[in-house]
Every structure is written in structure tokens, then in C-alpha cells.
Short mmCIF file of C-alpha atoms in Angstrom, two decimals:
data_model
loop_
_atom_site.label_atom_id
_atom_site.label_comp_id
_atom_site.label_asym_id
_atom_site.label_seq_id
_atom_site.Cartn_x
_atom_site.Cartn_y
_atom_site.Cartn_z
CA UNK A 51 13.60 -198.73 61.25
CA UNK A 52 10.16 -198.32 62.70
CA UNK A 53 8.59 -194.51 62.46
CA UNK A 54 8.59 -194.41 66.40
CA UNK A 55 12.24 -195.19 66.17
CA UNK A 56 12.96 -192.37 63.53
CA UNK A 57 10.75 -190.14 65.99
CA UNK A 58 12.71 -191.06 69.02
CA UNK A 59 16.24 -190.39 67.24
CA UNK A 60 15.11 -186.89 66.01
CA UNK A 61 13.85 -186.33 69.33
CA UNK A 62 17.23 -187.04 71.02
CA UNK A 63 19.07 -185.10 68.65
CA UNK A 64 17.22 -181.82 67.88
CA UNK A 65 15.05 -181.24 71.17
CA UNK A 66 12.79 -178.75 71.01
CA UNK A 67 13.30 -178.13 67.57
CA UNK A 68 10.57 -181.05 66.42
CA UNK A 69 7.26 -181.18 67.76
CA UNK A 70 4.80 -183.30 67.60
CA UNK A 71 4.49 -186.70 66.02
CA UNK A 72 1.34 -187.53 63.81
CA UNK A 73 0.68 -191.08 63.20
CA UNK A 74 -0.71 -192.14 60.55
CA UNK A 75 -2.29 -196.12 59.94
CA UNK A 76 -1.76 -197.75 57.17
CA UNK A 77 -5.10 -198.12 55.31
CA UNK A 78 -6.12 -200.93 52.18
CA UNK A 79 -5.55 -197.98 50.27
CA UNK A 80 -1.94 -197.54 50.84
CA UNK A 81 0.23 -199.53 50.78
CA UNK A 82 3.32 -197.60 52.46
CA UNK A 83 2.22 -195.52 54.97
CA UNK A 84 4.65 -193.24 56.80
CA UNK A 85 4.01 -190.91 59.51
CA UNK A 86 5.25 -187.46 60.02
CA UNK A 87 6.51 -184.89 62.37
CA UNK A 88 6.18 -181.48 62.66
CA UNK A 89 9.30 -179.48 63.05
CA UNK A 90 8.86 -176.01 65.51
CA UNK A 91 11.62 -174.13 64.04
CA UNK A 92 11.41 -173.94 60.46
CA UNK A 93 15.26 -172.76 60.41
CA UNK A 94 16.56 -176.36 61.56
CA UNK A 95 14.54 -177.77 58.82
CA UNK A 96 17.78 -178.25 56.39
CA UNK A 97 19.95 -179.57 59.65
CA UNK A 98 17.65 -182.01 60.28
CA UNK A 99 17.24 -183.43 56.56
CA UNK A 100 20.98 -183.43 56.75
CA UNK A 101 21.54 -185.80 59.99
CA UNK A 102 18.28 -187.41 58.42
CA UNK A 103 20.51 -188.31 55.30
CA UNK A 104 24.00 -189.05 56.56
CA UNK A 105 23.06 -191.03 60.08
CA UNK A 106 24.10 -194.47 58.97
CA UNK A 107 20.87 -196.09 60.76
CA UNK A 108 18.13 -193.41 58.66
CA UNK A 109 19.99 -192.62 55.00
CA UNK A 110 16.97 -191.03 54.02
CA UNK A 111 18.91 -190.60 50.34
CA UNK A 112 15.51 -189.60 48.76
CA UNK A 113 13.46 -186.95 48.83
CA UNK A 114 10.33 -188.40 47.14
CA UNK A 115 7.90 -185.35 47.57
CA UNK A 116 8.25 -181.85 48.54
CA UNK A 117 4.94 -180.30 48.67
CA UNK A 118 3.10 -177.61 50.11
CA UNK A 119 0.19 -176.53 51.38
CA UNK A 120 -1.92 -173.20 52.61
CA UNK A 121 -3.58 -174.33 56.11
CA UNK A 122 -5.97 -171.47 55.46
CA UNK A 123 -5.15 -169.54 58.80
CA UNK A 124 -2.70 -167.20 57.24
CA UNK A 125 0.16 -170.28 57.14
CA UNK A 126 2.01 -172.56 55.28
CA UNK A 127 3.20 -175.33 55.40
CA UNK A 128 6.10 -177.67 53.40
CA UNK A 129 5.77 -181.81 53.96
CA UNK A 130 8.97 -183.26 53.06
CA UNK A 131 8.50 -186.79 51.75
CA UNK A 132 11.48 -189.06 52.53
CA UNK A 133 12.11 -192.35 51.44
CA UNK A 134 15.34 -194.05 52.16
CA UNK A 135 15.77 -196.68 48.96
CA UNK A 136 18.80 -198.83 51.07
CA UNK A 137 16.79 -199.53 54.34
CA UNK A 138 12.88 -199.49 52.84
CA UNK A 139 11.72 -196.89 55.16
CA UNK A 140 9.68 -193.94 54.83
CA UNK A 141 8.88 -190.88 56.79
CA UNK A 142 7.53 -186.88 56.43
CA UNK A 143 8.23 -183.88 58.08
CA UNK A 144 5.97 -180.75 58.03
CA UNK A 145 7.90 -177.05 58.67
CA UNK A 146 4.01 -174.19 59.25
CA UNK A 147 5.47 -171.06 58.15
CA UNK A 148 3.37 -167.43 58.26
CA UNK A 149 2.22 -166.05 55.74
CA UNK A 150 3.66 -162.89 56.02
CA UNK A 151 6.77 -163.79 55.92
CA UNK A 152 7.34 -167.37 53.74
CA UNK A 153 10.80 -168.59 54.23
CA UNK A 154 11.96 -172.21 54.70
CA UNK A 155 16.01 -172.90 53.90
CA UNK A 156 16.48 -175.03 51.10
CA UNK A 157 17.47 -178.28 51.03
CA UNK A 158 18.56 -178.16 47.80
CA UNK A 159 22.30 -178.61 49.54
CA UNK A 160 21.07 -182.11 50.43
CA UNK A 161 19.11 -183.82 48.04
CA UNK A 162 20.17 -181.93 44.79
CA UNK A 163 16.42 -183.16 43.29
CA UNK A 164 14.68 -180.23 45.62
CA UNK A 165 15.74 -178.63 43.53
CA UNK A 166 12.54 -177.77 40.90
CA UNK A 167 10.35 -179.26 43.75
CA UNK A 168 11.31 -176.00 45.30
CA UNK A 169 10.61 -174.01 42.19
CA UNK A 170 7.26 -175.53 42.22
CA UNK A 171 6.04 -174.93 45.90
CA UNK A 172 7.55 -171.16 45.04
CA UNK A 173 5.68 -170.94 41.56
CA UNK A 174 2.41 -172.07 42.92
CA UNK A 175 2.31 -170.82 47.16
CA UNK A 176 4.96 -168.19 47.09
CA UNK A 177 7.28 -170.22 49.76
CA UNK A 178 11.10 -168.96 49.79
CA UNK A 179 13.71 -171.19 49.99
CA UNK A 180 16.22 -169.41 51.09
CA UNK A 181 19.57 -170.78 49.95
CA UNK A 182 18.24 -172.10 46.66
CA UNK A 183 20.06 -171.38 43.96
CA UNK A 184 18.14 -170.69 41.32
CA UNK A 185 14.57 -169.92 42.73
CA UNK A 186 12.23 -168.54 39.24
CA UNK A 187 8.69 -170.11 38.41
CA UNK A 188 8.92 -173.26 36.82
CA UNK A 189 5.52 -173.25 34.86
CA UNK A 190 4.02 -169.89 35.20
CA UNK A 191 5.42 -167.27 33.12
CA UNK A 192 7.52 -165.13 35.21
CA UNK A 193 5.12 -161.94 34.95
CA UNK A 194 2.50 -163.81 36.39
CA UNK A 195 0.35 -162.15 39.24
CA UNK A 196 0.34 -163.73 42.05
CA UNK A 197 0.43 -167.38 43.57
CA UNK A 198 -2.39 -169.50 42.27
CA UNK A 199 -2.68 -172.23 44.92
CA UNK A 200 -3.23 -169.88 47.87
CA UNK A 201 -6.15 -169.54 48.96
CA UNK A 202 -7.23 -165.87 48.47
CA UNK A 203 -5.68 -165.97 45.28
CA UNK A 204 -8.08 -164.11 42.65
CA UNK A 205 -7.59 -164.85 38.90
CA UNK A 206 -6.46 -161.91 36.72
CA UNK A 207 -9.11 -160.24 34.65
CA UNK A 208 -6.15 -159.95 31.91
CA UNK A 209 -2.58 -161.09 31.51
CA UNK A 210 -0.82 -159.25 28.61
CA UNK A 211 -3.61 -158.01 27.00
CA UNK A 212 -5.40 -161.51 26.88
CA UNK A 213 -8.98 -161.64 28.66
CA UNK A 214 -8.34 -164.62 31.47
CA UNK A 215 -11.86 -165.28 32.61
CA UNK A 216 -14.37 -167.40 30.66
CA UNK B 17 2.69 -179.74 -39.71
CA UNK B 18 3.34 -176.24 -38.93
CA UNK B 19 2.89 -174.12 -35.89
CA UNK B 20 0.01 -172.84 -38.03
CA UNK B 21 -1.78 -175.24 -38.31
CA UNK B 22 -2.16 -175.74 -34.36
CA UNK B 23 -3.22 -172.14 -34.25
CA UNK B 24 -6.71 -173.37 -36.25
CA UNK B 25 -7.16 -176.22 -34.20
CA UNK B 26 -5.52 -176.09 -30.46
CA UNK B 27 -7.01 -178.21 -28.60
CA UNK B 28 -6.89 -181.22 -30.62
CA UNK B 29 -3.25 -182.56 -29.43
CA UNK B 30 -4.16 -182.60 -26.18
CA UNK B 31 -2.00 -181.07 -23.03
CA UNK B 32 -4.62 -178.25 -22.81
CA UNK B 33 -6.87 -177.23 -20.15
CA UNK B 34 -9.11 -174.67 -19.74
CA UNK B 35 -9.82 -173.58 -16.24
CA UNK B 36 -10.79 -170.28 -13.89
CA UNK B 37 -7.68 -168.71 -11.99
CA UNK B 38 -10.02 -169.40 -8.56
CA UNK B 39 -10.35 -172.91 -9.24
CA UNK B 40 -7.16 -173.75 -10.06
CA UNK B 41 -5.52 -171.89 -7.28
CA UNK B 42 -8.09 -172.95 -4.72
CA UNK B 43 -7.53 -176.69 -6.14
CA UNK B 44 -3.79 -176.69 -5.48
CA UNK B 45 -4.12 -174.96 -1.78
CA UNK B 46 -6.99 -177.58 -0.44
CA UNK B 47 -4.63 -180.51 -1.49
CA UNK B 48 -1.74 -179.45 0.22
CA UNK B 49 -3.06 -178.20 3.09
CA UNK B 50 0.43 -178.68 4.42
CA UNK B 51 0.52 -178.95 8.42
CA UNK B 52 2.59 -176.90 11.43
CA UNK B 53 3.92 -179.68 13.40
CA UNK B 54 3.23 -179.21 17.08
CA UNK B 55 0.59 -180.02 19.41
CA UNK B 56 -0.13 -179.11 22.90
CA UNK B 57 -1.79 -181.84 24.85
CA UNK B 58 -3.81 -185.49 24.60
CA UNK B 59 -5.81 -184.21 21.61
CA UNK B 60 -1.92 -184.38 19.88
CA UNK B 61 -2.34 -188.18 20.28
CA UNK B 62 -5.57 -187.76 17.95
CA UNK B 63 -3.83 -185.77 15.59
CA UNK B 64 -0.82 -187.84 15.41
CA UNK B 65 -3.57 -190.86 15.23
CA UNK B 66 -4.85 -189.31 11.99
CA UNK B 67 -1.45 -188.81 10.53
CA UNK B 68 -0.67 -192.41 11.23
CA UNK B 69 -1.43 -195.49 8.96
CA UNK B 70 -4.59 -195.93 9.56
CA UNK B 71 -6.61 -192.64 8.71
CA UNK B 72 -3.79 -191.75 6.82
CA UNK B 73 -4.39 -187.90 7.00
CA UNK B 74 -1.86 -187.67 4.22
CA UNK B 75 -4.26 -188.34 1.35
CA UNK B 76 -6.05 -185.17 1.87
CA UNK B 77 -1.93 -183.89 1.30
CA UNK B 78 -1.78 -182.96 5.17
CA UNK B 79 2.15 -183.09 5.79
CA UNK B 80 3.28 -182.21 8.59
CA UNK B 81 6.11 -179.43 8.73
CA UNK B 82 8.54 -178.72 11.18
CA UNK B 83 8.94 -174.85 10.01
CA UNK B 84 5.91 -171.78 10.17
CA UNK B 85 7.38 -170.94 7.25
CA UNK B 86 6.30 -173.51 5.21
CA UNK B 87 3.20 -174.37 6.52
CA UNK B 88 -0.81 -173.42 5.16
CA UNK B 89 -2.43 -174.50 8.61
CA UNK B 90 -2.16 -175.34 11.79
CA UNK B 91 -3.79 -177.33 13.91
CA UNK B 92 -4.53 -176.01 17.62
CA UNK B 93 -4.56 -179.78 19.27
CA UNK B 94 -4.97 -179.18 22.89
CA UNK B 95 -4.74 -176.68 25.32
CA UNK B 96 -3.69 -173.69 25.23
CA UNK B 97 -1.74 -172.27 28.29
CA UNK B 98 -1.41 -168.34 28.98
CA UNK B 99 2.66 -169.10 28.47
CA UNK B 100 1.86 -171.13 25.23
CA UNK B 101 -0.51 -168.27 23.61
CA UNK B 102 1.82 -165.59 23.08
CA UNK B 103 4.13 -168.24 21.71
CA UNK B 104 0.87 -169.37 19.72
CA UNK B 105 0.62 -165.77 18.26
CA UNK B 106 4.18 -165.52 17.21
CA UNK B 107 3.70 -168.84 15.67
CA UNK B 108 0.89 -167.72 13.39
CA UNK B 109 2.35 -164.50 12.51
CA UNK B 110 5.48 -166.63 11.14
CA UNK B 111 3.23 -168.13 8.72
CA UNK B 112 3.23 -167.18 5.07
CA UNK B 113 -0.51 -166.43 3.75
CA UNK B 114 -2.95 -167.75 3.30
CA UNK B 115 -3.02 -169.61 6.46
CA UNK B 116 -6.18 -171.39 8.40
CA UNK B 117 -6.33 -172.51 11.60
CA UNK B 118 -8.17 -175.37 13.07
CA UNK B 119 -8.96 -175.56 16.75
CA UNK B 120 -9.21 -179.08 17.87
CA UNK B 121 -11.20 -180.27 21.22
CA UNK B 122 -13.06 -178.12 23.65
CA UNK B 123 -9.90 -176.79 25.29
CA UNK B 124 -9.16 -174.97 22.62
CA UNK B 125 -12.64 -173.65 21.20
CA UNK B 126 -12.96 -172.41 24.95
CA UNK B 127 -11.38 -173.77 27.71
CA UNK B 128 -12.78 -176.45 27.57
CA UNK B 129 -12.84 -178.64 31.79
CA UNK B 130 -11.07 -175.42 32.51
CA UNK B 131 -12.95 -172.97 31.88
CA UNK B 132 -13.78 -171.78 35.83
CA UNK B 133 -10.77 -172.58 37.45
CA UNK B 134 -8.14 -172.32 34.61
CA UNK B 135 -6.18 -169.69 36.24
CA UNK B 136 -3.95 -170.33 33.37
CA UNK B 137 -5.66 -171.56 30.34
CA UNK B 138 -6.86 -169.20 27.78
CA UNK B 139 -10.47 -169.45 27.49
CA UNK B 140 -10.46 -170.49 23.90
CA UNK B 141 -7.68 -169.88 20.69
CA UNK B 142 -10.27 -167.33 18.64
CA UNK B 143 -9.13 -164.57 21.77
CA UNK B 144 -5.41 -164.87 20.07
CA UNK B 145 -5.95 -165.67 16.42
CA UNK B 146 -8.60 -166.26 14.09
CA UNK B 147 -10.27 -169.87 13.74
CA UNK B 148 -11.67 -171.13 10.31
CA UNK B 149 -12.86 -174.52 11.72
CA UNK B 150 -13.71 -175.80 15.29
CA UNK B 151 -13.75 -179.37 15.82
CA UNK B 152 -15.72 -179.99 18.70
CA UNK B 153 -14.85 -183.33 21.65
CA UNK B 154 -12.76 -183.86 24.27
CA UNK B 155 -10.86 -185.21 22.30
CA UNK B 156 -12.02 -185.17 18.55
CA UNK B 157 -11.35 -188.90 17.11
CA UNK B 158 -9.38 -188.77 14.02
CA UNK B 159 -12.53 -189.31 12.36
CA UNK B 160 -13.94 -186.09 13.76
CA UNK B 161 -10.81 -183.75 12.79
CA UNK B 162 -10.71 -185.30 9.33
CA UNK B 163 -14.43 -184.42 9.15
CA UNK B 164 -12.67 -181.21 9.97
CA UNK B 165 -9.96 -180.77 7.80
CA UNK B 166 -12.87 -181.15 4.77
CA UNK B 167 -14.98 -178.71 6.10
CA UNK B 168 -11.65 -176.53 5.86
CA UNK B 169 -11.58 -177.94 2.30
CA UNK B 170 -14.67 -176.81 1.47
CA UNK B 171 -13.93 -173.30 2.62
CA UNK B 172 -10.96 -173.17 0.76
CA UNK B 173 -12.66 -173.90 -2.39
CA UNK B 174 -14.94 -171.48 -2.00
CA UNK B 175 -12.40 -168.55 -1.82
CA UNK B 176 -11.75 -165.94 -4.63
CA UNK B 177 -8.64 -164.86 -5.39
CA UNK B 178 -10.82 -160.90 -5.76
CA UNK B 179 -11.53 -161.34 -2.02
CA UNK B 180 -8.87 -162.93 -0.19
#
């Protein structure tokens, strides 16, 4: 299935709850490009990777990536990468989320493998997944201060009694 | 033959040996510098280079133990996290005395590529636990941390058993 079909079928089914569709061309780099779409209402977001996994034309049944990222304007954001490995196509969706209040469901429920991808984007930006069921760090230790991939994050000048900086 | 007769002469049978306490003692710790078995990151591979075949780190009598308990050094190969130095600590307060550490590779002498950005690395081992011997590279080859492992040697024999 071709990304603009993918886009058209989410469209259909969850209007006004996906936005706009950014795509992306392939480049020598690359070799699988896939495009992605932004979803408006970060709520749906576990709703939509469900119909995204069970509609018999899409089985997305992998979730290759979950990442995130801080935009730098006081949001954000979670890309899902999804691969389906029956039907050899790929394609991302992107839930912006303020910073003041980070919460995306998890989608743990779907692809049980979100699971420490979850754990990660919470460890590093400090996203909630709300639903997970077992949402500590995953590297950090779990008195760390803060979330070190955001952007205004400031390293400690001591973390149990050990000097951080250089 | 009688015992007496050893008594007048007792070195002449043989199985005698005079020596110093310090030298003796010093002698049997640098050749069994036995080993903690761990390491932390790609200078590991080094280490685990030198204990292999082909430098053969087990001539100097560097065997590797799996217990703190029975082991004389240990060998800080990599880097060392925030999560992995209090673990560090506990590590080299298990050991019995006398113990020596060797720091192996920039990361841990301090902090090596992460020493600005590191929000996580300790900015060098010697901020935990005392170092005897820093092996410097990114990584050391096993050329560099058996260069290492003699100046350790060399320490070692130096030592008093008045002083330590």
C-alpha cells in the first residue's frame, strides 16, 4: 500500500483527529523512506495504532521506532515508526504534546515491544504514557534529576555526593 | 649424621633461602596480581585481548576472578556511568587488602569524549576510589595496559610491609 493510500484510509476513518501529511522523498541515502502524519489529538493516538494494526489491508504488526523529540517551543513530540513485515510497507505518525503537561496513552496494549521504548522516551524527555504498565527509567538511576534530552535541561553539579561536571 | 651436625653447617644441604620479609611478600603479590573480572565498555575488548592467547596476560599471573573477594586488582576498562560508580565503590570496598586499581582509557582517567556533555559519566574513577596506575588511549592496546600492569609491578615491589 502506497503512503497516500495509508493517508487516505486514516483520513476516512479518524477525521479530524489526523492532520497533516508530510511527505517525505526517498533520497540515495535511504533506502525505505516512509512518510508521516501528524495526529491533532494526542488521545486517539493508541486508537489509531490499533485500526493501524488489525485493518487487514495496513497490519502494521511492528513498531520499529518510538522516539521522541523536544521541538524547542515548549513541546513534544513522539514519532511512531511502523513497519508492517507481511505487506513491506512503512509509515510514521507524530502526536506534539505541551510541555506542561506530557501525556501520550501507551501503546504498549498494541505492540507489547513499546514497551521499554516507552521507558526510554520517559527516562530521557519526561513523556507519560499513560496506561503503561510499568513506566520507571530504564538507564538513569531512578534518583536522577531531571530529563537529560530536553532542552533546558542543566547537568547536576553533584549526584550522591559525586562531583558531575568536568 | 646428626641434627647436630646441620646446626654447624646449615646451609650446605640446600632447601635454604635467605631473604627480607618485604621482598618476599612483595614477590608473591606482583605475581599474582590476580584480576576482578568485569569491564564496562570497548576498552573490555582490550582487556579481554590481553587475557587472550596472544599477549597472554596470564604470565605476569593476571587471572581473572569472578569474586571481589578474591581479587588484588581491578581493572577500570571503560566507562564509568553515574549508575555504575556507586556500584564501582561497593565493588572496591568488597576487596580484601591490599588492592590496586588500574584505570584503563581516557574514559576512565577523566571522562574521557565525555567529558562536556556526559550528563552521566563520572568525570574520571580517582573521584570514587583511588588509582595506582592510569593507562592512557582511547582504547589502550593490550600492549599499552600490559605496559601498565608492570608499572603496577614495579610499585608493588617497592612497598614495605612498615608502611603499607
Amino acid at each position: 500500500m502506497t503512503a497516500a493510500e495509508i493517508v487516505e484510509k486514516l483520513s476516512a476513518n479518524f477525521y479530524q483527529k489526523v492532520g497533516e501529511w508530510h511527505e517525505m522523498k526517498a533520497s540515495p541515502y535511504m533506502t525505505r523512506m516512509g512518510s508521516y502524519m501528524d495526529v491533532t489529538d494526542a488521545s486517539f493516538i493508541r486508537d489509531i495504532c490499533l485500526f493501524l494494526r488489525d485493518e487487514p489491508d495496513l497490519v502494521f504488526n511492528n513498531l520499529m521506532l518510538l522516539s521522541s523529540l523536544d521541538n524547542g517551543d515548549k513541546t513534544f513530540s513522539v514519532v511512531y515508526h511502523l513497519e508492517s513485515m507481511t505487506l513491506k510497507h512503512i509509515f510514521a505518525l507524530k502526536v506534539t504534546v505541551p510541555e506542561a503537561n506530557p501525556i501520550v496513552p501507551s501503546v504498549v496494549s498494541v505492540w507489547n515491544h513499546a514497551n521499554w521504548q516507552e521507558r526510554e522516551a520517559w527516562d530521557m524527555m519526561g513523556i507519560q504514557f499513560q496506561g503503561h504498565p510499568d513506566l520507571r527509567r530504564i538507564l538513569l538511576d531512578e534518583d536522577y534529576p531531571g530529563f537529560p534530552l530536553r532542552k533546558d535541561f542543566k547537568t547536576p553539579e553533584f549526584f550522591r555526593g559525586m562531583k558531575v561536571p568536568y | 649424621m646428626g641434627l647436630l651436625d646441620k646446626l654447624d653447617k646449615p646451609f650446605d644441604s640446600g632447601n635454604i633461602l635467605i631473604t627480607g620479609v618485604d621482598t618476599l611478600f612483595n614477590w608473591a603479590r606482583l605475581s599474582s596480581l590476580w584480576q576482578m573480572g568485569f569491564g564496562l565498555a570497548c576498552c573490555a575488548i582490550e582487556m579481554m585481548a590481553a587475557s587472550a592467547s596472544h599477549y597472554d596476560m596470564m604470565r605476569f599471573g593476571v587471572i581473572p576472578r569472578p569474586s571481589p573477594r578474591q581479587s588484588d586488582i581491578m581493572i577500570i576498562s571503560g566507562t564509568v556511568t553515574l549508575k555504575m560508580a556507586s556500584r564501582i565503590k561497593i565493588l572496591f570496598e568488597q576487596m580484601p587488602d591490599p588492592k590496586y586499581i588500574i584505570s584503563m582509557g581516557s574514559c576512565s582517567n577523566c571522562g574521557g569524549p565525555y567529558w562536556e556533555h556526559g550528563y552521566h559519566v563520572l568525570k574520571g574513577v580517582d573521584r570514587v576510589i583511588p588509582v595506582d596506575v592510569y593507562v592512557p588511549g582511547c582504547p589502550p592496546r593490550p600492549e599499552a595496559l600490559l605496559e601498565g600492569l608492570m608499572k603496577l609491578q614495579e610499585k608493588v615491589r617497592a612497598q614495605s610491609l612498615a608502611r603499607v
